[in-house]
CSV table of N, CA, C and O in Angstrom, one decimal:
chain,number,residue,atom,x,y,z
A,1,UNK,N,28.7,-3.8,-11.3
A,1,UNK,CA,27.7,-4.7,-10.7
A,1,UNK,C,26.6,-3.9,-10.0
A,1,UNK,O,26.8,-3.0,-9.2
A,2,UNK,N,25.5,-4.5,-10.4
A,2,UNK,CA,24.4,-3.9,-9.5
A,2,UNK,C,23.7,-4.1,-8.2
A,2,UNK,O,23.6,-5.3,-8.0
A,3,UNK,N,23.3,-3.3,-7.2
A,3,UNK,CA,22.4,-3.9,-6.4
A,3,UNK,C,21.3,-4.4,-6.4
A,3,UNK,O,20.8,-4.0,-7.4
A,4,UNK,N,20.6,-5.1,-5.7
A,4,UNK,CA,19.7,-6.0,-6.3
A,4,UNK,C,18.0,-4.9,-5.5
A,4,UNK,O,17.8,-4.3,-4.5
A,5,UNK,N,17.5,-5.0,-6.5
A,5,UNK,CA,16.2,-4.3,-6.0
A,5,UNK,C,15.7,-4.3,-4.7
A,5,UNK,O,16.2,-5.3,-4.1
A,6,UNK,N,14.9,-3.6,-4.0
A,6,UNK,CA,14.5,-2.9,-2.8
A,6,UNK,C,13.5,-3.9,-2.3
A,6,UNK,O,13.0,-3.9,-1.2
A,7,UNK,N,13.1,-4.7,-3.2
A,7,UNK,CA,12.2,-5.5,-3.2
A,7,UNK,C,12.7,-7.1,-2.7
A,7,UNK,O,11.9,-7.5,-1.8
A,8,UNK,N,13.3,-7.6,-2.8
A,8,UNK,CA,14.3,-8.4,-3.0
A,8,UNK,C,15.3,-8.9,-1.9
A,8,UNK,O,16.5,-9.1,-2.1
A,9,UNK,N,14.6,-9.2,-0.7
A,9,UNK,CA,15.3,-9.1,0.7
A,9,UNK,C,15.0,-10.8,1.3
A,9,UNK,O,13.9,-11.2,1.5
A,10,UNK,N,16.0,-11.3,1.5
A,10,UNK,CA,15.8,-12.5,2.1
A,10,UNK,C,15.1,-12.8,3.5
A,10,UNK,O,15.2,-12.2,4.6
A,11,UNK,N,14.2,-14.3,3.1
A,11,UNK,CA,13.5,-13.9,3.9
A,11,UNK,C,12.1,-13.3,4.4
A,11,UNK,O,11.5,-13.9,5.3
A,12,UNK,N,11.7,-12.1,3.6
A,12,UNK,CA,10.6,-11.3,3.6
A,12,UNK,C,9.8,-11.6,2.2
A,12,UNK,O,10.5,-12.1,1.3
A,13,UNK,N,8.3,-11.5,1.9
A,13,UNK,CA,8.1,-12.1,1.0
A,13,UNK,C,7.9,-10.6,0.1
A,13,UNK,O,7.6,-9.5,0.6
A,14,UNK,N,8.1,-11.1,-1.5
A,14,UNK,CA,8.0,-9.5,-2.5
A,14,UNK,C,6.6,-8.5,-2.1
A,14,UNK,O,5.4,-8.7,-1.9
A,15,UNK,N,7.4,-7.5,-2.2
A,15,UNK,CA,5.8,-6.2,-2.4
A,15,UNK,C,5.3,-7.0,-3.6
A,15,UNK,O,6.0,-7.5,-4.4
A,16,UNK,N,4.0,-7.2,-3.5
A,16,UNK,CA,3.0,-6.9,-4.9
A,16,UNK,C,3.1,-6.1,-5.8
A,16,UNK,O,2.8,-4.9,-5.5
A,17,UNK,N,3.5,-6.3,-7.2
A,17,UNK,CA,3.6,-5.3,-8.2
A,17,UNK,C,2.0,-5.0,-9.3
A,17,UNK,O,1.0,-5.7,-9.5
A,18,UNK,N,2.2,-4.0,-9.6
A,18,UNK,CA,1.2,-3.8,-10.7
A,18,UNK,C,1.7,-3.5,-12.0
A,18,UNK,O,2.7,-2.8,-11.9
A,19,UNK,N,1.4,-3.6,-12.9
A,19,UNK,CA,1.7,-2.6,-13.9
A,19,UNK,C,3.5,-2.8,-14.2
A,19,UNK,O,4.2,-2.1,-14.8
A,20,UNK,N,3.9,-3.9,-13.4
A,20,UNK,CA,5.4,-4.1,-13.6
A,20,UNK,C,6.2,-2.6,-12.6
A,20,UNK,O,7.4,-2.3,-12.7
A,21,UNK,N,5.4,-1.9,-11.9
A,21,UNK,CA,6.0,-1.4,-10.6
A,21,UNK,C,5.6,-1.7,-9.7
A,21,UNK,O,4.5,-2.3,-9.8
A,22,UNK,N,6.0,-1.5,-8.6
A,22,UNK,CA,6.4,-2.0,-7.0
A,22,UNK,C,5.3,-1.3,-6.7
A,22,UNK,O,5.4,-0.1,-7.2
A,23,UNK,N,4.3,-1.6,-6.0
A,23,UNK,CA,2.9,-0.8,-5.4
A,23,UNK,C,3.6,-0.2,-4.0
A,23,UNK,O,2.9,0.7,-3.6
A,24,UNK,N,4.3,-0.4,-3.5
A,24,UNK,CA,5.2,0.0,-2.5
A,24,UNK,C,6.8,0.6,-2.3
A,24,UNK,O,7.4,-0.4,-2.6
A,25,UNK,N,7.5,1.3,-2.1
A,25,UNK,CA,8.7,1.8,-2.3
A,25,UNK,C,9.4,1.5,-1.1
A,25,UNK,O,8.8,2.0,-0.1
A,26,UNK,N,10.5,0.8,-0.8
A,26,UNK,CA,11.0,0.7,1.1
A,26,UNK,C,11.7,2.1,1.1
A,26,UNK,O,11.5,2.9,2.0
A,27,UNK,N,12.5,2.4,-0.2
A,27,UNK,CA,13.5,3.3,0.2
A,27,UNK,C,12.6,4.9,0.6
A,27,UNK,O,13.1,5.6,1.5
A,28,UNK,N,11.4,5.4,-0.2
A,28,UNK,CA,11.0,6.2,-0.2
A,28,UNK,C,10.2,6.6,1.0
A,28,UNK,O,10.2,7.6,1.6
A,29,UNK,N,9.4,5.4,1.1
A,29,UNK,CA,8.0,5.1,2.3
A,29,UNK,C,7.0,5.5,1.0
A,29,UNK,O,6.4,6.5,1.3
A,30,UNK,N,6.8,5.3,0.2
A,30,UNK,CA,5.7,6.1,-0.5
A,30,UNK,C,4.8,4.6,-1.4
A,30,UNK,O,5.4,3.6,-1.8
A,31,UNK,N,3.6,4.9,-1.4
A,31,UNK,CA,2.6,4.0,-2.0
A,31,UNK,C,2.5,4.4,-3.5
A,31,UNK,O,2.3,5.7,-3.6
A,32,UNK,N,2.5,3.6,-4.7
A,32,UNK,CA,2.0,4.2,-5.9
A,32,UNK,C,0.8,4.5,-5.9
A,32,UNK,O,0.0,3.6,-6.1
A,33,UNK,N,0.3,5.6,-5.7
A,33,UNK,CA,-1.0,5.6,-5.8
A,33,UNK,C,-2.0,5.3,-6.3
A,33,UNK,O,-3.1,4.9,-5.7
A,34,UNK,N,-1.5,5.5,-8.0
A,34,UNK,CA,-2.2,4.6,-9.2
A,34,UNK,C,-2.8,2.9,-8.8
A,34,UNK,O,-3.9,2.3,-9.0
A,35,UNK,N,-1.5,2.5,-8.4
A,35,UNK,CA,-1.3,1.0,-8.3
A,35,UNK,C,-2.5,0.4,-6.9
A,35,UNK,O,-3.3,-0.5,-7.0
A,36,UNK,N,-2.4,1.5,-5.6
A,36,UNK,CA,-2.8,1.0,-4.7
A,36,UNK,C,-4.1,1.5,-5.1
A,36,UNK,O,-4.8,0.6,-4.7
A,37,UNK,N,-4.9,2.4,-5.6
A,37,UNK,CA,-6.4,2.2,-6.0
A,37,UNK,C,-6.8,1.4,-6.9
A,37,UNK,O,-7.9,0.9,-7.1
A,38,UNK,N,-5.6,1.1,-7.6
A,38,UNK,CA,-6.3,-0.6,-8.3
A,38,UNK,C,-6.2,-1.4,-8.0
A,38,UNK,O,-6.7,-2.4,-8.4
A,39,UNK,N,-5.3,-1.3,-6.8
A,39,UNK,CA,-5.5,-2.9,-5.8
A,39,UNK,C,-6.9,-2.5,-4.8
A,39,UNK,O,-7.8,-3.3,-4.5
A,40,UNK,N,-6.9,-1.3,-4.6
A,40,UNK,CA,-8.1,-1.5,-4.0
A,40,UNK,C,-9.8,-1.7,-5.0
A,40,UNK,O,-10.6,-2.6,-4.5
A,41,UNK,N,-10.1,-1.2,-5.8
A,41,UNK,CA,-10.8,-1.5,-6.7
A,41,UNK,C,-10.9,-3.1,-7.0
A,41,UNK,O,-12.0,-3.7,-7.0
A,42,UNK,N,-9.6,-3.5,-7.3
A,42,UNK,CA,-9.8,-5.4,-7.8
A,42,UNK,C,-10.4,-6.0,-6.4
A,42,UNK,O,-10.7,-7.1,-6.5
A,43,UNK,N,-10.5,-5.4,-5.1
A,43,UNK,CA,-10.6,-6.1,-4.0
A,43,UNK,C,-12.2,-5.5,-3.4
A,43,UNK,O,-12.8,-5.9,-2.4
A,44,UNK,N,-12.4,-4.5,-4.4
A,44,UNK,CA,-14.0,-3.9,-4.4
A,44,UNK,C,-14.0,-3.1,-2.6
A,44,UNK,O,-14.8,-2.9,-1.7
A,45,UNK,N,-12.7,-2.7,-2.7
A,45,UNK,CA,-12.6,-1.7,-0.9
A,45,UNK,C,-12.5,-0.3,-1.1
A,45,UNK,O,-12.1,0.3,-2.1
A,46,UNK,N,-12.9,0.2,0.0
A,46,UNK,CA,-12.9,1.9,-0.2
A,46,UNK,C,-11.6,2.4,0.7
A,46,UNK,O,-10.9,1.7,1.4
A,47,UNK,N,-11.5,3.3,0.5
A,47,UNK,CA,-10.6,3.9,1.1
A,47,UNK,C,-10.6,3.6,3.0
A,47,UNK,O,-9.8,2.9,3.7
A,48,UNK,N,-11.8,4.7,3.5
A,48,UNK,CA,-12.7,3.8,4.3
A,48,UNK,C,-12.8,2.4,5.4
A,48,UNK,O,-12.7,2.2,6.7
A,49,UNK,N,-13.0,1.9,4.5
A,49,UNK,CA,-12.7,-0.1,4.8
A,49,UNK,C,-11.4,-0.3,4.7
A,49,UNK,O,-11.1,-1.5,5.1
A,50,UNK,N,-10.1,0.4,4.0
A,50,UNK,CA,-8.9,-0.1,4.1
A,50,UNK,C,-8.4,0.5,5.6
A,50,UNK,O,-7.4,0.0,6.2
A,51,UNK,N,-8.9,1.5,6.0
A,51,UNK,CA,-8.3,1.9,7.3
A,51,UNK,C,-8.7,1.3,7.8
A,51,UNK,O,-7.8,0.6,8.2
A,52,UNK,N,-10.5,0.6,8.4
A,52,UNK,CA,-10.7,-0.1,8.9
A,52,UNK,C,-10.2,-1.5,9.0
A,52,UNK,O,-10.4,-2.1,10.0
A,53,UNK,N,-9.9,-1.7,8.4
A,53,UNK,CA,-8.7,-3.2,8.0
A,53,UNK,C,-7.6,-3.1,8.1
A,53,UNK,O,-6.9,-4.1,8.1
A,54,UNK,N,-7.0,-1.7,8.3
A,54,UNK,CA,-5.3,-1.9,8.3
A,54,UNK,C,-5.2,-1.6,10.5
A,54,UNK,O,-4.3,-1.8,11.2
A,55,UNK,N,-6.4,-1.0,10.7
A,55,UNK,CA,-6.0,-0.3,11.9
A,55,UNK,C,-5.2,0.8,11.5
A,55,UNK,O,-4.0,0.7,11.7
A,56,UNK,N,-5.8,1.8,11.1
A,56,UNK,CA,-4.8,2.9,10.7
A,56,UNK,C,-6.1,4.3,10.5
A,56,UNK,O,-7.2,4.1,10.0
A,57,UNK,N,-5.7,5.3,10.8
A,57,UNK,CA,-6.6,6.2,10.3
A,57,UNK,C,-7.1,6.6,8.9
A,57,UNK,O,-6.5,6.2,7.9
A,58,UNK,N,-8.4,7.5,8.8
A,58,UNK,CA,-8.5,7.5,7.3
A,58,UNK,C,-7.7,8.1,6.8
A,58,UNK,O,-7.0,7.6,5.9
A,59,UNK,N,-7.4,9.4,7.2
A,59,UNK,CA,-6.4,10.4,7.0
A,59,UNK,C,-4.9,9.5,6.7
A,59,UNK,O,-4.0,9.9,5.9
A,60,UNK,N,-4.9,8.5,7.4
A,60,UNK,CA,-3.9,8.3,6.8
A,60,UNK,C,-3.4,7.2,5.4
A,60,UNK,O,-2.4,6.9,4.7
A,61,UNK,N,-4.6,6.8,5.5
A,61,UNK,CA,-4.9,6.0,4.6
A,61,UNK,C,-5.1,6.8,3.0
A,61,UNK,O,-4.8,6.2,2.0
A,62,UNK,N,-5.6,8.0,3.1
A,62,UNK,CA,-5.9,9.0,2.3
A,62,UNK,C,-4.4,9.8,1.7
A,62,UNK,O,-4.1,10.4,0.6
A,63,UNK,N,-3.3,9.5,3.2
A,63,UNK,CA,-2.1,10.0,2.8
A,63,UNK,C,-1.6,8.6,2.1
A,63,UNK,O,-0.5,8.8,1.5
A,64,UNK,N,-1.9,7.9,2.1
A,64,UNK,CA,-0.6,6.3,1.2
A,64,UNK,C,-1.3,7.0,-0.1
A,64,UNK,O,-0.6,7.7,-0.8
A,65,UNK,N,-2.7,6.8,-0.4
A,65,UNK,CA,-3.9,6.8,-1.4
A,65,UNK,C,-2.7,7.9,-2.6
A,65,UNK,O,-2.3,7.6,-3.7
A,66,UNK,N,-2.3,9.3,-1.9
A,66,UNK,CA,-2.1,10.3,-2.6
A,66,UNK,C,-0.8,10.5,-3.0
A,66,UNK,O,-0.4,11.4,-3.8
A,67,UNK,N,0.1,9.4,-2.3
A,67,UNK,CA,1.5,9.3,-2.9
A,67,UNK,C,2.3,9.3,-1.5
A,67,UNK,O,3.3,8.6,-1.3
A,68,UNK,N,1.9,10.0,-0.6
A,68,UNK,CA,3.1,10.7,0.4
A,68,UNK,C,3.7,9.6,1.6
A,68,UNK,O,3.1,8.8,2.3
A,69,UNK,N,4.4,9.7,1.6
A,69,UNK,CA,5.6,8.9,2.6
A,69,UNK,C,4.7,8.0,3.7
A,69,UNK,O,3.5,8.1,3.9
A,70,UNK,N,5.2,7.4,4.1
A,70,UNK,CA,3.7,6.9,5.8
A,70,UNK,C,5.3,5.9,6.0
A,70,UNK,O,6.2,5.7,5.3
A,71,UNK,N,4.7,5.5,7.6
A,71,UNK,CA,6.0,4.9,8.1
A,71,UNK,C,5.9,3.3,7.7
A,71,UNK,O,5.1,2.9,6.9
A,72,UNK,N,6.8,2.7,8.4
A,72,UNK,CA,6.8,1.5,8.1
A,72,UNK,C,6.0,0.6,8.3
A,72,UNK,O,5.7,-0.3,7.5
A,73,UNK,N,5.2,0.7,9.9
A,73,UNK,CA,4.4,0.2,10.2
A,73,UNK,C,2.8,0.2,9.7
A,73,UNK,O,2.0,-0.7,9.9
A,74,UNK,N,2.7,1.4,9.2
A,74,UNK,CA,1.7,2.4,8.5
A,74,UNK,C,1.8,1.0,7.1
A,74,UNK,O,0.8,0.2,7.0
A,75,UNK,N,2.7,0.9,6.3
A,75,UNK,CA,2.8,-0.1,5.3
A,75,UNK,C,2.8,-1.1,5.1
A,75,UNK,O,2.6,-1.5,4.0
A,76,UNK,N,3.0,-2.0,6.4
A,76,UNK,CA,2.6,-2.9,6.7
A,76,UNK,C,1.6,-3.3,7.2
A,76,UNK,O,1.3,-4.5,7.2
A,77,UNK,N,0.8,-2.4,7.8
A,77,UNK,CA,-1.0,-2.9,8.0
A,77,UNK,C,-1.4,-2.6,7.1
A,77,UNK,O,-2.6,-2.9,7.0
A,78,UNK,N,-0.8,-1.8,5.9
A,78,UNK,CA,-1.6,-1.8,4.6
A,78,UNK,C,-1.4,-3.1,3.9
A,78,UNK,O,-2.5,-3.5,3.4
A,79,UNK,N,-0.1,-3.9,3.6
A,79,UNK,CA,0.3,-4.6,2.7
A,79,UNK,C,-0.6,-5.8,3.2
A,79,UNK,O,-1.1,-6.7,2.5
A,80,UNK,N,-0.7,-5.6,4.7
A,80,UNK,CA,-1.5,-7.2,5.2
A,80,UNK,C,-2.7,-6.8,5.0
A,80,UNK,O,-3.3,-7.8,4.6
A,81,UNK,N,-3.6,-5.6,5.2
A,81,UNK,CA,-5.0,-5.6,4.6
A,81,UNK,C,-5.0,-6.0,3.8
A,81,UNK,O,-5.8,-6.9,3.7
A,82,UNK,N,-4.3,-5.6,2.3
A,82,UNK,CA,-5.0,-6.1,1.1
A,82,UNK,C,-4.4,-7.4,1.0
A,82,UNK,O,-4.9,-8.0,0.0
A,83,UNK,N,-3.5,-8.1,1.8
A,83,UNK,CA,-3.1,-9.7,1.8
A,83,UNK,C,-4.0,-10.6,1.9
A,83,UNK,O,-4.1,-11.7,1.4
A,84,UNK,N,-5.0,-9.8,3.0
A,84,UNK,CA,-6.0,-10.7,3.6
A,84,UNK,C,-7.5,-10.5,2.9
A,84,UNK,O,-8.5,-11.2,3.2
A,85,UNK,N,-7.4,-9.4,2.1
A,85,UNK,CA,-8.6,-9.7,1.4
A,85,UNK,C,-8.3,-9.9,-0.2
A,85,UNK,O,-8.0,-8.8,-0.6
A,86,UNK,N,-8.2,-11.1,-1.3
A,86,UNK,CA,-7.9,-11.4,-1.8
A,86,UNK,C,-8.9,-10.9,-3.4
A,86,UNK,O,-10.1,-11.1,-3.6
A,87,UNK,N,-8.0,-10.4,-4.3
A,87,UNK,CA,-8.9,-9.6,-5.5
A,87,UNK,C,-10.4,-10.2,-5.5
A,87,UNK,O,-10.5,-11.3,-5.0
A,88,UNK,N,-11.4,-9.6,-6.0
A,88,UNK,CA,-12.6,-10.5,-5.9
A,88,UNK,C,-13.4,-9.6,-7.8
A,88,UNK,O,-14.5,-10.0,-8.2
A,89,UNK,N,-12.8,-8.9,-8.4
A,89,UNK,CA,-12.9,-8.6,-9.6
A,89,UNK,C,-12.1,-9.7,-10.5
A,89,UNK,O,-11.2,-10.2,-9.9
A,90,UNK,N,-12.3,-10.1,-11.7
A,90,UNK,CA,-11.5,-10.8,-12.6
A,90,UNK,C,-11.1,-9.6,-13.1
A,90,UNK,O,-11.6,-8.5,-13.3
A,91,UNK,N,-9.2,-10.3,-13.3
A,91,UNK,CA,-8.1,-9.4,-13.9
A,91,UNK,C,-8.5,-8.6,-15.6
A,91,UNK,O,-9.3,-9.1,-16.5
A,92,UNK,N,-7.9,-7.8,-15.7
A,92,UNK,CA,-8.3,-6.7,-16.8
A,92,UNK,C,-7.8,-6.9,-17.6
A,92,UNK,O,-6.6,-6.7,-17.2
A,93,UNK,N,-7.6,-7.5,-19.2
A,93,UNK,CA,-6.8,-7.6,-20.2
A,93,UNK,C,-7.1,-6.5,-21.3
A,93,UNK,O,-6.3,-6.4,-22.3
């Protein structure tokens, strides 16, 4: 029997996926990078304006951007920046 994905926690609402992966990792700390510049792109934000919206430095915003670990809190003023500004591109088929 398996455990049930990382994602998947009662209670809390799902990471946002892209591309059918998790734009987010709990177990790792790490942002997909791929995924989180296309969420930023569909929401027309820069790197820039996501620090300014998460309360978070650029630098560190530049560290989610490139793959590398960031703390918990660090992911959650990301996950609620891009909550709060909602895609403003139509989806890509």
């Amino acid at each position: 029997m398996s455990s049930p994905p990382a994602t998947s926690h009662p209670g809390l609402p799902p990471i946002p996926e892209l591309f059918g992966k998790s734009l987010y990792d709990i177990r790792s700390g790490r942002f997909d990078p791929v995924g989180l510049r296309f969420a930023l792109l569909l929401r027309e934000m820069a790197p820039p304006q996501l620090a300014a919206e998460a309360g978070i430095a650029r630098s560190t915003a530049y560290k989610a951007l490139n793959g590398e670990g960031v703390g918990d809190r660090v992911a959650m003023a990301i996950l609620g920046a891009l909550g709060r500004h909602p895609p403003s591109l139509p989806p890509i088929d």
